[in-house]
XYZ file of C-alpha atoms in Angstrom:
334
model
C 34.997 152.131 168.460
C 34.895 155.051 165.973
C 33.063 155.169 162.670
C 35.889 155.635 160.127
C 35.381 157.758 157.035
C 37.893 157.929 154.192
C 38.199 160.150 151.154
C 38.673 158.929 147.619
C 41.023 161.825 146.842
C 43.717 162.926 149.268
C 44.096 166.724 148.957
C 47.407 168.463 148.545
C 48.507 170.674 151.475
C 46.337 173.790 151.578
C 43.632 172.354 149.313
C 40.058 171.487 150.231
C 38.733 167.930 150.280
C 36.413 166.804 147.509
C 33.043 168.349 148.498
C 31.156 165.727 146.446
C 32.491 162.817 148.508
C 30.010 161.170 150.858
C 31.512 159.505 153.975
C 31.003 155.763 154.183
C 28.149 154.641 156.459
C 30.039 152.154 158.620
C 28.393 150.054 161.356
C 29.974 149.750 164.766
C 32.527 147.041 165.458
C 30.951 143.919 166.996
C 32.940 142.147 169.724
C 32.326 138.703 171.240
C 34.024 136.483 173.801
C 34.018 132.721 173.224
C 34.797 130.668 176.310
C 36.806 127.456 176.321
C 33.557 125.466 176.501
C 32.205 127.212 173.385
C 29.782 129.689 175.002
C 29.680 132.786 172.757
C 28.908 136.000 174.656
C 28.325 139.272 172.765
C 30.209 142.139 174.384
C 28.615 144.860 172.276
C 25.000 143.753 172.400
C 22.082 142.471 174.426
C 22.475 138.827 175.557
C 19.178 138.714 177.485
C 16.924 138.945 174.450
C 15.019 141.755 176.166
C 14.668 145.407 175.383
C 17.835 147.534 175.509
C 19.622 148.722 177.637
C 19.732 145.299 179.319
C 22.800 143.266 178.420
C 26.595 143.572 178.261
C 28.029 146.641 176.589
C 31.563 147.689 175.743
C 32.246 151.160 177.120
C 34.826 153.741 176.129
C 38.499 152.951 176.568
C 39.338 149.436 175.252
C 43.098 149.052 174.889
C 45.537 146.622 173.328
C 43.524 145.708 170.233
C 45.971 147.288 167.796
C 49.679 146.759 167.238
C 51.442 144.279 169.536
C 54.399 145.319 171.664
C 57.822 144.443 170.251
C 60.971 143.571 172.154
C 64.047 145.045 170.453
C 67.502 143.575 170.959
C 70.515 145.782 170.386
C 74.154 146.183 171.359
C 75.583 149.448 172.622
C 78.383 150.733 170.428
C 81.707 151.308 172.250
C 83.029 154.875 172.084
C 80.195 155.900 169.762
C 76.668 157.272 170.078
C 73.729 154.904 169.809
C 73.540 151.163 169.339
C 73.489 148.361 166.796
C 70.161 146.643 166.036
C 70.203 142.850 166.498
C 66.673 141.475 166.380
C 63.045 142.063 167.289
C 60.111 139.899 168.307
C 56.487 140.482 169.246
C 55.794 139.863 172.923
C 52.650 138.578 174.601
C 49.721 140.975 174.353
C 47.521 142.308 177.187
C 44.189 143.840 176.216
C 41.696 145.698 178.408
C 37.952 145.371 177.776
C 35.833 147.783 179.915
C 32.262 146.531 180.235
C 28.935 147.500 181.753
C 26.563 144.665 182.668
C 22.990 145.884 183.036
C 19.949 143.753 183.826
C 16.253 144.535 183.804
C 16.288 143.308 187.416
C 18.709 141.813 189.937
C 18.086 138.245 188.762
C 18.960 138.954 185.124
C 22.089 140.848 186.222
C 23.323 137.871 188.249
C 22.622 135.446 185.404
C 24.632 137.509 182.911
C 27.443 138.109 185.390
C 27.774 134.429 186.318
C 27.616 133.335 182.675
C 30.461 135.707 181.834
C 32.584 134.489 184.765
C 32.148 130.852 183.733
C 33.215 131.669 180.173
C 36.288 133.569 181.422
C 37.623 130.805 183.703
C 41.251 130.308 182.505
C 41.589 126.913 184.214
C 39.345 125.503 181.467
C 41.676 126.794 178.758
C 41.900 129.865 176.543
C 39.002 131.712 174.984
C 38.722 133.904 171.904
C 38.046 137.579 171.421
C 36.429 138.011 167.996
C 36.134 141.450 166.399
C 33.838 141.843 163.391
C 34.168 145.085 161.453
C 31.359 146.843 159.625
C 32.358 145.164 156.357
C 31.735 141.739 157.909
C 35.412 140.743 158.162
C 36.075 138.959 161.455
C 39.369 138.242 163.220
C 40.022 136.458 166.480
C 42.663 136.443 169.183
C 43.215 133.564 171.592
C 43.403 134.891 175.171
C 43.458 133.890 178.813
C 41.601 135.895 181.459
C 44.035 137.618 183.862
C 42.089 140.044 186.057
C 39.380 142.696 186.250
C 36.322 140.677 187.264
C 37.141 140.600 190.997
C 34.264 143.001 191.620
C 33.858 146.346 193.373
C 30.782 147.555 195.248
C 31.823 151.205 195.135
C 28.872 153.421 194.152
C 30.503 154.351 190.836
C 31.109 150.674 189.943
C 27.936 148.805 190.899
C 24.226 149.182 191.596
C 21.235 146.948 192.239
C 20.840 145.870 188.595
C 24.139 146.966 186.986
C 27.911 146.730 187.451
C 31.103 147.809 185.736
C 34.230 145.764 185.140
C 37.418 146.101 183.112
C 38.625 142.713 181.932
C 42.345 142.176 181.364
C 43.081 139.370 178.894
C 46.468 138.023 177.810
C 47.260 136.578 174.389
C 50.319 134.327 174.251
C 50.269 134.627 170.462
C 49.954 138.402 169.878
C 48.646 138.181 166.307
C 45.023 138.318 165.226
C 43.869 135.418 163.016
C 41.401 135.414 160.155
C 38.224 133.363 160.575
C 38.722 131.780 157.129
C 41.534 129.540 155.963
C 43.093 129.954 152.541
C 43.449 126.706 150.620
C 45.290 125.634 147.463
C 45.199 122.167 145.884
C 47.417 120.315 143.447
C 46.174 117.059 141.890
C 46.717 114.841 138.893
C 42.993 114.765 138.175
C 41.312 118.184 138.756
C 38.173 116.366 139.891
C 40.100 115.046 142.901
C 40.452 118.587 144.226
C 36.691 118.850 144.695
C 36.697 116.454 147.655
C 35.441 118.105 150.863
C 37.969 119.607 153.236
C 37.563 118.939 156.967
C 39.444 121.295 159.257
C 40.885 120.203 162.583
C 40.856 123.746 163.953
C 39.609 124.124 167.509
C 38.221 127.601 166.840
C 34.428 127.233 167.076
C 33.416 129.733 164.384
C 35.922 128.489 161.830
C 34.953 127.889 158.216
C 37.624 127.001 155.629
C 37.690 128.960 152.391
C 39.019 127.261 149.272
C 40.793 129.742 147.019
C 41.987 127.804 143.972
C 43.283 124.536 142.586
C 45.838 123.614 139.963
C 46.953 120.497 138.173
C 50.003 118.661 139.467
C 52.255 119.012 136.434
C 55.846 119.707 135.505
C 55.248 123.381 136.198
C 53.079 123.090 139.304
C 53.267 126.867 139.890
C 50.604 128.810 141.797
C 50.682 132.474 142.835
C 49.512 133.038 146.413
C 48.593 136.595 147.403
C 49.182 136.857 151.148
C 47.345 140.049 152.160
C 48.933 140.485 155.604
C 52.144 142.080 156.859
C 52.798 139.066 159.130
C 54.332 135.725 158.109
C 51.826 132.896 157.578
C 52.854 129.302 158.325
C 51.090 126.711 156.153
C 50.052 123.146 156.829
C 50.488 120.664 153.971
C 48.444 117.452 153.638
C 49.723 115.136 150.911
C 47.694 112.035 150.049
C 49.545 109.270 148.181
C 50.714 107.742 146.054
C 53.521 110.291 145.863
C 57.271 110.071 145.264
C 59.919 112.738 144.775
C 57.873 115.368 146.610
C 59.258 118.920 146.466
C 57.490 122.010 147.867
C 59.243 125.232 146.880
C 58.577 128.898 147.587
C 60.300 130.347 144.529
C 59.821 133.880 145.880
C 62.143 133.232 148.843
C 64.140 130.311 147.454
C 63.167 127.989 150.336
C 62.350 124.349 149.573
C 61.015 121.335 151.440
C 61.995 117.983 149.906
C 61.605 114.327 150.755
C 64.497 111.955 150.174
C 64.610 110.389 146.707
C 63.698 106.977 148.117
C 60.883 108.319 150.343
C 57.318 107.693 149.194
C 53.773 108.281 150.422
C 51.874 105.020 149.802
C 48.380 105.011 148.263
C 45.731 106.097 150.757
C 48.313 107.336 153.279
C 48.633 111.025 154.219
C 51.794 112.970 154.882
C 51.214 116.055 157.062
C 53.823 118.829 157.081
C 52.952 121.357 159.780
C 55.198 124.434 159.696
C 53.390 126.428 162.409
C 55.564 127.804 165.247
C 55.372 125.682 168.370
C 54.242 122.639 166.357
C 56.584 122.059 163.376
C 56.105 118.412 162.603
C 56.273 115.936 159.718
C 54.120 112.832 160.143
C 52.966 109.979 157.900
C 49.600 108.703 159.143
C 50.554 109.877 162.648
C 54.072 108.384 162.593
C 57.152 110.614 162.812
C 58.509 111.164 159.284
C 61.335 113.618 159.988
C 63.928 111.030 158.811
C 62.293 111.106 155.361
C 63.240 114.775 154.882
C 66.338 115.844 153.015
C 68.833 117.645 155.229
C 68.705 120.801 153.103
C 64.920 121.147 153.585
C 63.239 124.138 155.250
C 59.764 124.418 156.772
C 59.179 127.741 155.093
C 56.478 130.394 155.683
C 54.510 132.546 153.286
C 55.872 136.092 153.297
C 53.665 139.205 153.043
C 52.647 139.929 149.475
C 52.980 137.616 146.501
C 54.454 134.133 146.909
C 54.957 131.830 143.937
C 54.795 128.207 145.060
C 55.959 125.255 142.968
C 54.852 121.707 143.780
C 56.481 118.794 141.970
C 56.092 115.055 142.473
C 56.098 111.823 140.519
C 54.211 108.502 140.442
C 50.905 110.250 141.077
C 47.464 108.855 140.279
C 43.992 110.456 140.142
C 43.737 109.875 143.904
C 46.874 111.927 144.615
C 46.117 115.242 146.291
C 48.534 117.818 147.703
C 46.893 120.562 149.717
C 48.282 123.754 151.251
C 46.152 125.574 153.807
C 46.972 128.438 156.138
C 45.279 131.034 158.308
C 46.391 134.648 157.743
C 47.656 136.532 160.800
C 47.405 140.294 161.340
C 48.992 142.952 163.510
C 45.631 144.274 164.729
C 41.933 143.548 164.509
C 41.809 146.163 161.727
C 44.643 144.628 159.687
């Protein structure tokens, strides 16, 4: 993991860089593995609590942490050079994590090794690679262990109190996720937006981040700055009473609407989950797809600025409409 240094002025070709600029002091990237059972294992530090160099350390040569691989679809042009682009999609991602496990004795080596193996076991479910940059921004990637920890007793790979391994992990979703949700609220009474938000995320180090709130009015417009180059799919939670609900992304022209006669009763919650692989509309756990208008779309937030309009009628101070989403990124760096 390099220590990046940037310059505040980019020189023209042939010119010298600004000699007064001081490179940024940037700490090393910190990497952890979180097993399906919640055990968090530092991969760039000492997990024994004893004096370095005991512990698990990331060595040179990690791969697959950057841009995902894309599958391009195209048609060959008849009687002409080249082809015609059709579509593209990001494929699953394999990453390689080379590690050295070093103990102060044989017993501590075995304890660290066995703890790591238990946390990697894919039959218990996926784990998470979390990368925290020097600025404190953390992103995680859900992965399954594939190979690399089979073990080798070759002299260059293992000793009495140390061993080397190169873990291969596979992410079914190739995008890195932020550790903080973005949240926007619309309510009739602004005080209603101050109610606590409880996330149902399974990610163990997840803490929601509330960005802003606005009054549910005839305008109902809020600007959302999506700082990633990857689509973000929001989850809406709408607590009644609500009628005539319309959720519109005016930037893209996409709209989600309930039928004119569809209502959310007082105290009931309508959940609209647009995330790929889930995509559901439920009212207190009951399928509510029939309540949608046929011209509705479960739209995403596009990279950059999105202006969202929320309109509804028959609201009371207990009415609350909430949008929350987790930004996704092409790499652990952004």
